[in-house]
PDB file of C-alpha atoms in Angstrom:
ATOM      1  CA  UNK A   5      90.175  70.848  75.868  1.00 39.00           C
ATOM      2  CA  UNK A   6      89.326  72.343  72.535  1.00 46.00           C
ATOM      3  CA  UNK A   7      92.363  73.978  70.608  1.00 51.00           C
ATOM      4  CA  UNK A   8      92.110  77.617  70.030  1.00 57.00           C
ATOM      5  CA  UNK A   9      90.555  78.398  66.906  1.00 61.00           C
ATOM      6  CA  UNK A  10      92.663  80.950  64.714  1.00 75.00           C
ATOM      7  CA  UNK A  11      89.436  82.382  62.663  1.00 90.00           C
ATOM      8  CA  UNK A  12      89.587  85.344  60.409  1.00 94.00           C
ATOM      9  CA  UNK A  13      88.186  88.667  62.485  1.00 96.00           C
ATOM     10  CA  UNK A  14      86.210  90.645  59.797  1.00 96.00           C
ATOM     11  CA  UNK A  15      87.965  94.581  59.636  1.00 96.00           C
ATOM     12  CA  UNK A  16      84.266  95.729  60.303  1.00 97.00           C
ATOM     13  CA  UNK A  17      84.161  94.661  63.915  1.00 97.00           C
ATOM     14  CA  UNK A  18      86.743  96.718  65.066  1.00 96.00           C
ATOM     15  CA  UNK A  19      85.613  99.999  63.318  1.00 95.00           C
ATOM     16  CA  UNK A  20      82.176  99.186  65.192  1.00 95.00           C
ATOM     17  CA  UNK A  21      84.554  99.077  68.285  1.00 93.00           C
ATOM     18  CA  UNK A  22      85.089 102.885  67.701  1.00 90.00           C
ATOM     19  CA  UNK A  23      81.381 103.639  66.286  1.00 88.00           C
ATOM     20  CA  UNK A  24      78.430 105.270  68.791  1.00 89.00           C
ATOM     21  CA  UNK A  25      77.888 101.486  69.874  1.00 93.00           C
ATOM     22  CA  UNK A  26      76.443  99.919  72.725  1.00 94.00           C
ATOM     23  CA  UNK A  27      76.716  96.850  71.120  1.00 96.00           C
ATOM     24  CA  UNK A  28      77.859  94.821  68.404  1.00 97.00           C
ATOM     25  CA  UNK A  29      77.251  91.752  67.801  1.00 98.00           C
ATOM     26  CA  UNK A  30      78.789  89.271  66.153  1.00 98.00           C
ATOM     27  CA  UNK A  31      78.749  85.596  64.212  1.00 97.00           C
ATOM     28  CA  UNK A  32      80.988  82.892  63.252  1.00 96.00           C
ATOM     29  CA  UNK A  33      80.134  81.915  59.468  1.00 94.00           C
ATOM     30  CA  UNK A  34      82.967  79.159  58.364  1.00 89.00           C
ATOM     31  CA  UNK A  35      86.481  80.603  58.986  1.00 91.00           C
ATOM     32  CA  UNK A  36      85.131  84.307  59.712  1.00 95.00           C
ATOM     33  CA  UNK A  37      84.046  86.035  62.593  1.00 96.00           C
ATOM     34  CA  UNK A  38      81.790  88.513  61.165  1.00 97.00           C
ATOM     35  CA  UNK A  39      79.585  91.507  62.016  1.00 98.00           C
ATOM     36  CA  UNK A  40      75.651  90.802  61.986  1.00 97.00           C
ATOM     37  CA  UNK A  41      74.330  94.260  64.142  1.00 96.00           C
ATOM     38  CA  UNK A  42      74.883  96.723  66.150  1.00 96.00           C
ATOM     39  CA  UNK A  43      72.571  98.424  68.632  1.00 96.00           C
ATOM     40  CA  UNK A  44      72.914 102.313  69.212  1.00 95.00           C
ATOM     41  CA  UNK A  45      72.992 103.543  72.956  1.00 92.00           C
ATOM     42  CA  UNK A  46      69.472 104.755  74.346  1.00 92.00           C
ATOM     43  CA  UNK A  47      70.181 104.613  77.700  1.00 88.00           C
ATOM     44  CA  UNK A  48      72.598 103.749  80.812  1.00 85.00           C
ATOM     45  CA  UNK A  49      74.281 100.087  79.661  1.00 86.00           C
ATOM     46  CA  UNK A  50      72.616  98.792  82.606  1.00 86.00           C
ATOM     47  CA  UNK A  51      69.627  99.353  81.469  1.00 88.00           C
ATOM     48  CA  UNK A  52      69.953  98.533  77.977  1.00 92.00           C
ATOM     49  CA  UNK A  53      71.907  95.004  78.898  1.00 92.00           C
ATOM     50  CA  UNK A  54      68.378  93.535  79.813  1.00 89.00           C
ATOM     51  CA  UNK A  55      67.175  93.986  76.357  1.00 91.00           C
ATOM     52  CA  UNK A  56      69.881  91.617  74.973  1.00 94.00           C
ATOM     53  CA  UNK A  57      67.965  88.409  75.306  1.00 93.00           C
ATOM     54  CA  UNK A  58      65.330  90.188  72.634  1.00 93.00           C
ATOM     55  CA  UNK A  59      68.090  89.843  69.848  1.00 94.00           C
ATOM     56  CA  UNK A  60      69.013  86.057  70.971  1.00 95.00           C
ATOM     57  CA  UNK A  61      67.774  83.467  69.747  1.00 94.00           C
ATOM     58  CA  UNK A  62      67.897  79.538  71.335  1.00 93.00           C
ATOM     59  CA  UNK A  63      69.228  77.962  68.528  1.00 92.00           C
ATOM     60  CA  UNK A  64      72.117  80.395  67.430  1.00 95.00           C
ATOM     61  CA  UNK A  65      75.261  80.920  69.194  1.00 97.00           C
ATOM     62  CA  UNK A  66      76.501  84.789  69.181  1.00 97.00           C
ATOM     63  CA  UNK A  67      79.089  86.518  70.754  1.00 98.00           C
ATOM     64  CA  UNK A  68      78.117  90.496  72.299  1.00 98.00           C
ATOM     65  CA  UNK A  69      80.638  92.881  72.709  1.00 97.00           C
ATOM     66  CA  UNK A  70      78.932  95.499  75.247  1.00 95.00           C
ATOM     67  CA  UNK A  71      79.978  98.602  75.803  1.00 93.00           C
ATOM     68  CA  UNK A  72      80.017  99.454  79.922  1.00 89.00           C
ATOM     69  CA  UNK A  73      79.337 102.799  81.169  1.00 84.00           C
ATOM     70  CA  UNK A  74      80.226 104.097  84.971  1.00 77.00           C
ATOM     71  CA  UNK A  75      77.500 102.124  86.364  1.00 72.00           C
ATOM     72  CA  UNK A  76      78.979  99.302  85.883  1.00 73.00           C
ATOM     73  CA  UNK A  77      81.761 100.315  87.977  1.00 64.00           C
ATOM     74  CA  UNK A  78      85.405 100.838  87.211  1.00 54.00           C
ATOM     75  CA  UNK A  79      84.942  99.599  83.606  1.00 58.00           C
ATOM     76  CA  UNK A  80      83.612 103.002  81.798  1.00 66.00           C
ATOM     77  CA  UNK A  81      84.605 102.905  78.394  1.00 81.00           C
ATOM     78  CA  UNK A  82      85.340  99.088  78.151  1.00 90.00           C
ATOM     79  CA  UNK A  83      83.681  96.351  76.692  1.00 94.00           C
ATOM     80  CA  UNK A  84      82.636  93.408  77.536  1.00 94.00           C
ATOM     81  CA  UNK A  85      82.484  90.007  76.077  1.00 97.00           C
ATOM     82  CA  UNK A  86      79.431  88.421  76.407  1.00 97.00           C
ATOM     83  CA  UNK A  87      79.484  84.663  74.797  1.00 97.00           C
ATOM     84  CA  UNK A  88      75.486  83.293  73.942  1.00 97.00           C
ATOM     85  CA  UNK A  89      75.452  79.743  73.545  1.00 96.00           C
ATOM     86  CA  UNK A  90      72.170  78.270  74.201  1.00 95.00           C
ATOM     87  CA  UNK A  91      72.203  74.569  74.805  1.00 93.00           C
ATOM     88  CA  UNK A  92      70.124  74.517  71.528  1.00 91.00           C
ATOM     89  CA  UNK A  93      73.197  74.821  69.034  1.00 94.00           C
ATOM     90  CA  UNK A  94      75.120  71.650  68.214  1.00 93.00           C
ATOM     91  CA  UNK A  95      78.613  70.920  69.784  1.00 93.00           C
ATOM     92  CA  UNK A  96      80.320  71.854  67.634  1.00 92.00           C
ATOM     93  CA  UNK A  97      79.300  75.377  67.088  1.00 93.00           C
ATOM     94  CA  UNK A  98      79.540  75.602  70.926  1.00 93.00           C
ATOM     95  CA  UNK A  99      83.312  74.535  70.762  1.00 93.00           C
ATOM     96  CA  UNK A 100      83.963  76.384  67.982  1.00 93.00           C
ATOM     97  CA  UNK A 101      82.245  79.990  70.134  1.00 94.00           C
ATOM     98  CA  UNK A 102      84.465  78.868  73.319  1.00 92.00           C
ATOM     99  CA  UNK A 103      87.848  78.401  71.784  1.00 92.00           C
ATOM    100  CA  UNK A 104      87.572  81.185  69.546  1.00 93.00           C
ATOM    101  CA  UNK A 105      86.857  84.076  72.179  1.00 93.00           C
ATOM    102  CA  UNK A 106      90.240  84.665  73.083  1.00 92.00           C
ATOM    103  CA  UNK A 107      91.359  85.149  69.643  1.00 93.00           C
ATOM    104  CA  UNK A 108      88.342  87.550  69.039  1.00 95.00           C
ATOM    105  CA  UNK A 109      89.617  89.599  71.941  1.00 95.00           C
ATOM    106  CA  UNK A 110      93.449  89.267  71.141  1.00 94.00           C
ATOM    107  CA  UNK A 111      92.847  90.802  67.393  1.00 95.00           C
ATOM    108  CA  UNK A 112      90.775  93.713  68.221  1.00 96.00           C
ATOM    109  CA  UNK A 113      93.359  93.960  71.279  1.00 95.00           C
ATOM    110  CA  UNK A 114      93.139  92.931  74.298  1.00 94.00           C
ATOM    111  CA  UNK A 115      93.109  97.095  75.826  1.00 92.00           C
ATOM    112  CA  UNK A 116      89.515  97.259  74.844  1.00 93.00           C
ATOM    113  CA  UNK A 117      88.441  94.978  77.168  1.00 94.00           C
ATOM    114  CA  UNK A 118      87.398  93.915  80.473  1.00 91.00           C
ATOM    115  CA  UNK A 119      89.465  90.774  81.733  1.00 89.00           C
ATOM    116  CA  UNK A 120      86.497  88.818  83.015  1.00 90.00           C
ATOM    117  CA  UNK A 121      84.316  87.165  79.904  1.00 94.00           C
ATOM    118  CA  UNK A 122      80.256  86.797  80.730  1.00 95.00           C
ATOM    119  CA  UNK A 123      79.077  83.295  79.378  1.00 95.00           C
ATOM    120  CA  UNK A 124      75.381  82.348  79.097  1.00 96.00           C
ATOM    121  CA  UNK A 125      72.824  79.797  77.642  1.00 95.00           C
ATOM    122  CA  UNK A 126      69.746  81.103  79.416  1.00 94.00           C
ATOM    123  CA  UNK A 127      67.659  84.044  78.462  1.00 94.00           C
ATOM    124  CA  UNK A 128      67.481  84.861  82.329  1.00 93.00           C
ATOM    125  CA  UNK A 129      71.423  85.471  82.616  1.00 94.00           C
ATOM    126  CA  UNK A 130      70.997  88.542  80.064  1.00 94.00           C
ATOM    127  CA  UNK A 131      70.373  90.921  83.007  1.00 92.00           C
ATOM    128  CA  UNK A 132      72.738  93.274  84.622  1.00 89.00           C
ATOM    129  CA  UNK A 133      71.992  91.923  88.159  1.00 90.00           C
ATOM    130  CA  UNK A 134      72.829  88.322  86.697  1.00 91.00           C
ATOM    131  CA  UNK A 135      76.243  90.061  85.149  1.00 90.00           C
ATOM    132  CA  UNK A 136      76.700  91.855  88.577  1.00 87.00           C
ATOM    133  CA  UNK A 137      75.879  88.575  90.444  1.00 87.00           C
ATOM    134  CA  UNK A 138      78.539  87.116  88.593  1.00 85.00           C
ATOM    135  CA  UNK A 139      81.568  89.353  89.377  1.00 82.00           C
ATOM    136  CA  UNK A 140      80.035  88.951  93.079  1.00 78.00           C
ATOM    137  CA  UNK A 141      80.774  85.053  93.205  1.00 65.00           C
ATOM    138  CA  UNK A 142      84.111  85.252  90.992  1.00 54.00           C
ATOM    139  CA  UNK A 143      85.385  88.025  93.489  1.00 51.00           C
ATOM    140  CA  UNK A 144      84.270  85.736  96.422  1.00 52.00           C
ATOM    141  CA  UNK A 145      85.987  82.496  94.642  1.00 47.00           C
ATOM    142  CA  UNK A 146      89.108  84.009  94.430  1.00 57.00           C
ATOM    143  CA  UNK A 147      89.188  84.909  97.967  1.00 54.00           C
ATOM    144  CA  UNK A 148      88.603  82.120  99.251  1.00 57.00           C
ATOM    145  CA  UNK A 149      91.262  79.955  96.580  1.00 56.00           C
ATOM    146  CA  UNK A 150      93.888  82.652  98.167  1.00 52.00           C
ATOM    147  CA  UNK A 151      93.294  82.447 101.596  1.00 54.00           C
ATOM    148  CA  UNK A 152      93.433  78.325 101.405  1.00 59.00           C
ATOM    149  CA  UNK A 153      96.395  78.525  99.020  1.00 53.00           C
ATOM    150  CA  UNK A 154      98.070  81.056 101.975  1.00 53.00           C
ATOM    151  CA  UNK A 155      97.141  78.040 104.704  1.00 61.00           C
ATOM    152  CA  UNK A 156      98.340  75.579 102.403  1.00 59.00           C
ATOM    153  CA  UNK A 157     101.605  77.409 102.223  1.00 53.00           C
ATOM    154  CA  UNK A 158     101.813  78.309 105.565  1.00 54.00           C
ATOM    155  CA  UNK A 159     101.784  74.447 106.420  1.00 57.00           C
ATOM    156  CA  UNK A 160     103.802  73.381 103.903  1.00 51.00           C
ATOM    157  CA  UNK A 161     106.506  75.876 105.758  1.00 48.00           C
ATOM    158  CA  UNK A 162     105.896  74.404 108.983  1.00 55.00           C
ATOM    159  CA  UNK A 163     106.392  71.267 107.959  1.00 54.00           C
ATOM    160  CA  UNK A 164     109.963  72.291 106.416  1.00 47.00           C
ATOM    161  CA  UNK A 165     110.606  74.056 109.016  1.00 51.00           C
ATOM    162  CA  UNK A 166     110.265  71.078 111.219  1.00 55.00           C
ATOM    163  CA  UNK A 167     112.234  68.643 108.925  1.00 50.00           C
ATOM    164  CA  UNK A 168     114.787  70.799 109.025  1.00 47.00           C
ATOM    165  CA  UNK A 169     115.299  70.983 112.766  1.00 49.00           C
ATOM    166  CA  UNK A 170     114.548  67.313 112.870  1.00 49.00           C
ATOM    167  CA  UNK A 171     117.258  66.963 110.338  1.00 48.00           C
ATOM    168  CA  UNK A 172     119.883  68.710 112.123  1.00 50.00           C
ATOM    169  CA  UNK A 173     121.184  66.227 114.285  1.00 51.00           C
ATOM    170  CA  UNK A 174     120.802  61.939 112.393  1.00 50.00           C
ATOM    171  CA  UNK A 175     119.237  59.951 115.103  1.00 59.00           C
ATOM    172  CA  UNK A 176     121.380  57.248 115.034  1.00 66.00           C
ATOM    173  CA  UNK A 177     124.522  55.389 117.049  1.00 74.00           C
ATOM    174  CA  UNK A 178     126.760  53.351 115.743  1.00 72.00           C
ATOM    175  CA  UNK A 179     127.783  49.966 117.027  1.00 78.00           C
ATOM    176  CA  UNK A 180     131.049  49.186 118.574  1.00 73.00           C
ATOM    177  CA  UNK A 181     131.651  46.578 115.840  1.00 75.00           C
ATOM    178  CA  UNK A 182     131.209  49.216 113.188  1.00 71.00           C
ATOM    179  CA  UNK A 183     132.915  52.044 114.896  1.00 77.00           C
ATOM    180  CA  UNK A 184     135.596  49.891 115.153  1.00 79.00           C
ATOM    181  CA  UNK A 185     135.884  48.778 111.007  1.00 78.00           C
ATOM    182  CA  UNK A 186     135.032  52.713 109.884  1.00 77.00           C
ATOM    183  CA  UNK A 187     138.310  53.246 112.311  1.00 75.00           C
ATOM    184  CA  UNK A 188     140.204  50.761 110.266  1.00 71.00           C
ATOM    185  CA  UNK A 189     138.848  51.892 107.097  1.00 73.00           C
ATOM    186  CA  UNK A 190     140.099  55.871 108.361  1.00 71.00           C
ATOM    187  CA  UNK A 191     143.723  54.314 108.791  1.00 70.00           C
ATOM    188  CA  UNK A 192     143.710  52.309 105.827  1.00 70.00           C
ATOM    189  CA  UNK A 193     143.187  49.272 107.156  1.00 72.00           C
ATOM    190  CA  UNK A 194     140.640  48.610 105.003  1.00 68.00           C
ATOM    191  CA  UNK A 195     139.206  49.300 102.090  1.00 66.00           C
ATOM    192  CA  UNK A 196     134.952  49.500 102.162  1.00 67.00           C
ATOM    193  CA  UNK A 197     132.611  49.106 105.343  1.00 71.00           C
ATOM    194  CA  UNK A 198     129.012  47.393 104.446  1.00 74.00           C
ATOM    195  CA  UNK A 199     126.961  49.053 106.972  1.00 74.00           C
ATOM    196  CA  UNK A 200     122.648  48.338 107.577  1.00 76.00           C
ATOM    197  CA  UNK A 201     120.237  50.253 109.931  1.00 77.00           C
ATOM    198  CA  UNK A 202     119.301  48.093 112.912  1.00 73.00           C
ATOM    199  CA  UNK A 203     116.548  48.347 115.225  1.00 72.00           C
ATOM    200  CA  UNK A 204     116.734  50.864 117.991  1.00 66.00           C
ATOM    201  CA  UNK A 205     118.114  53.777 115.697  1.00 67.00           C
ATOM    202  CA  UNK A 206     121.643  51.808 115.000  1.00 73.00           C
ATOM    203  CA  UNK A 207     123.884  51.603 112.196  1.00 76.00           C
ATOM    204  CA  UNK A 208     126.019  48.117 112.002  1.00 72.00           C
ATOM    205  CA  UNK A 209     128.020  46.647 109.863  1.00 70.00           C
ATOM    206  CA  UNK A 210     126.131  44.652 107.196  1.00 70.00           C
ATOM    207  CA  UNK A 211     124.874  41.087 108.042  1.00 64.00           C
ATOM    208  CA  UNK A 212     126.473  39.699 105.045  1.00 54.00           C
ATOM    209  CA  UNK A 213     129.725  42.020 105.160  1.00 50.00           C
ATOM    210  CA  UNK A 214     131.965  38.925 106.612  1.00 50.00           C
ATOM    211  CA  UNK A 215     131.277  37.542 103.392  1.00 44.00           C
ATOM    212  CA  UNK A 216     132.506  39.978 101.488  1.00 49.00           C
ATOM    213  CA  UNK A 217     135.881  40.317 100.212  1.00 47.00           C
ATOM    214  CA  UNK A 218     137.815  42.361  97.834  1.00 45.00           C
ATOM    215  CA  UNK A 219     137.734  40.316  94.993  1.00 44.00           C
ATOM    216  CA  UNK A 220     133.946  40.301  95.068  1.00 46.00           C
ATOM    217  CA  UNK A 221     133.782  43.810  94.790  1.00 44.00           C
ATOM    218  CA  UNK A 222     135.835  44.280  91.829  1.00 44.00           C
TER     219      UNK A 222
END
């Protein structure tokens, strides 16, 4: 994973931010993010977000902050990061436009925004039914990653639940031989009991326990 780049935001950005905007878009040059244009509203932002792939171009990555009105839903007022990077630009421009999108949206602050980024490389994906498709599948992903992380937890439960019980009572007798040291141990008698698990659930005392003595232990 790329580390986050920390690049200077130009002051001219977020003054744009509080212009008669319904766009402004926006370049890395070296360590700067900087302003290149901004397009002035001429209709609903639905409307206008189909003309964005006119001021792409296949070889240049870009970032668009877009301005959403009420028919885009709950959003009016906010913007919305749109990332262009066509499979045309080299690597490391792309890297450099993915890691560096947070940090865009962090300096002008983070208020201004919608939470949910729009990332393209296709000329086709600048539409608002595209964008709208989008929130579509992420709403339906996340649905369906809660419901099976509910069923995941819901047997994970279960299955505690059942050691537990399971656990409540240890499945095992001892044998007469053993019951018989641990006795002697109780009384002080003696001083350790080697004990092994048997077949058929039993606890015994340890095959080589006769050869054990005191002396061996300390």
């Amino acid at each position: 994973m790329a580390a986050l780049a920390r690049l200077t935001v130009a002051p001219e950005i977020a003054a744009a931010l509080s212009s008669d905007s319904r766009a402004v878009i926006c370049a890395i040059d070296k360590e700067t993010i900087l302003l290149t244009s901004t397009v002035p509203p001429t209709s609903t932002s639905s409307v206008q977000f189909s003309n964005l792939s006119t001021l792409m171009t296949p070889d240049t990555a870009r970032f668009i902050l877009y301005k959403l009105d009420a028919d885009f839903g709950s959003d009016d007022g906010k913007w919305l990061v749109i990332s262009w990077i066509p499979d045309g630009v080299k690597v490391r421009e792309k890297m450099l436009y993915s890691s560096s999108r947070s940090h865009l949206k962090t300096t002008l602050g983070l208020t201004h925004f919608v939470e949910k980024d729009y990332n393209v490389s296709e000329p086709e994906e600048l539409t608002s039914e595209s964008y709208l498709s989008s929130l579509v599948k992420v709403s339906t992903l996340n649905s369906r990653e809660t419901a099976l992380a509910a069923e995941k937890m819901s047997t994970a439960s279960e299955g505690l639940a059942g050691m537990s019980t399971a656990m409540g009572v240890v499945p095992f007798t001892f044998t007469e031989g053993l019951t018989t040291e641990i006795n002697d141990f109780k009384d002080g008698r003696k001083h350790f009991v080697s004990m092994s698990v048997e077949p058929g659930c039993k606890i015994g005392l340890s095959p080589s326990y006769s050869t054990i003595t005191q002396r061996n232990i300390l």
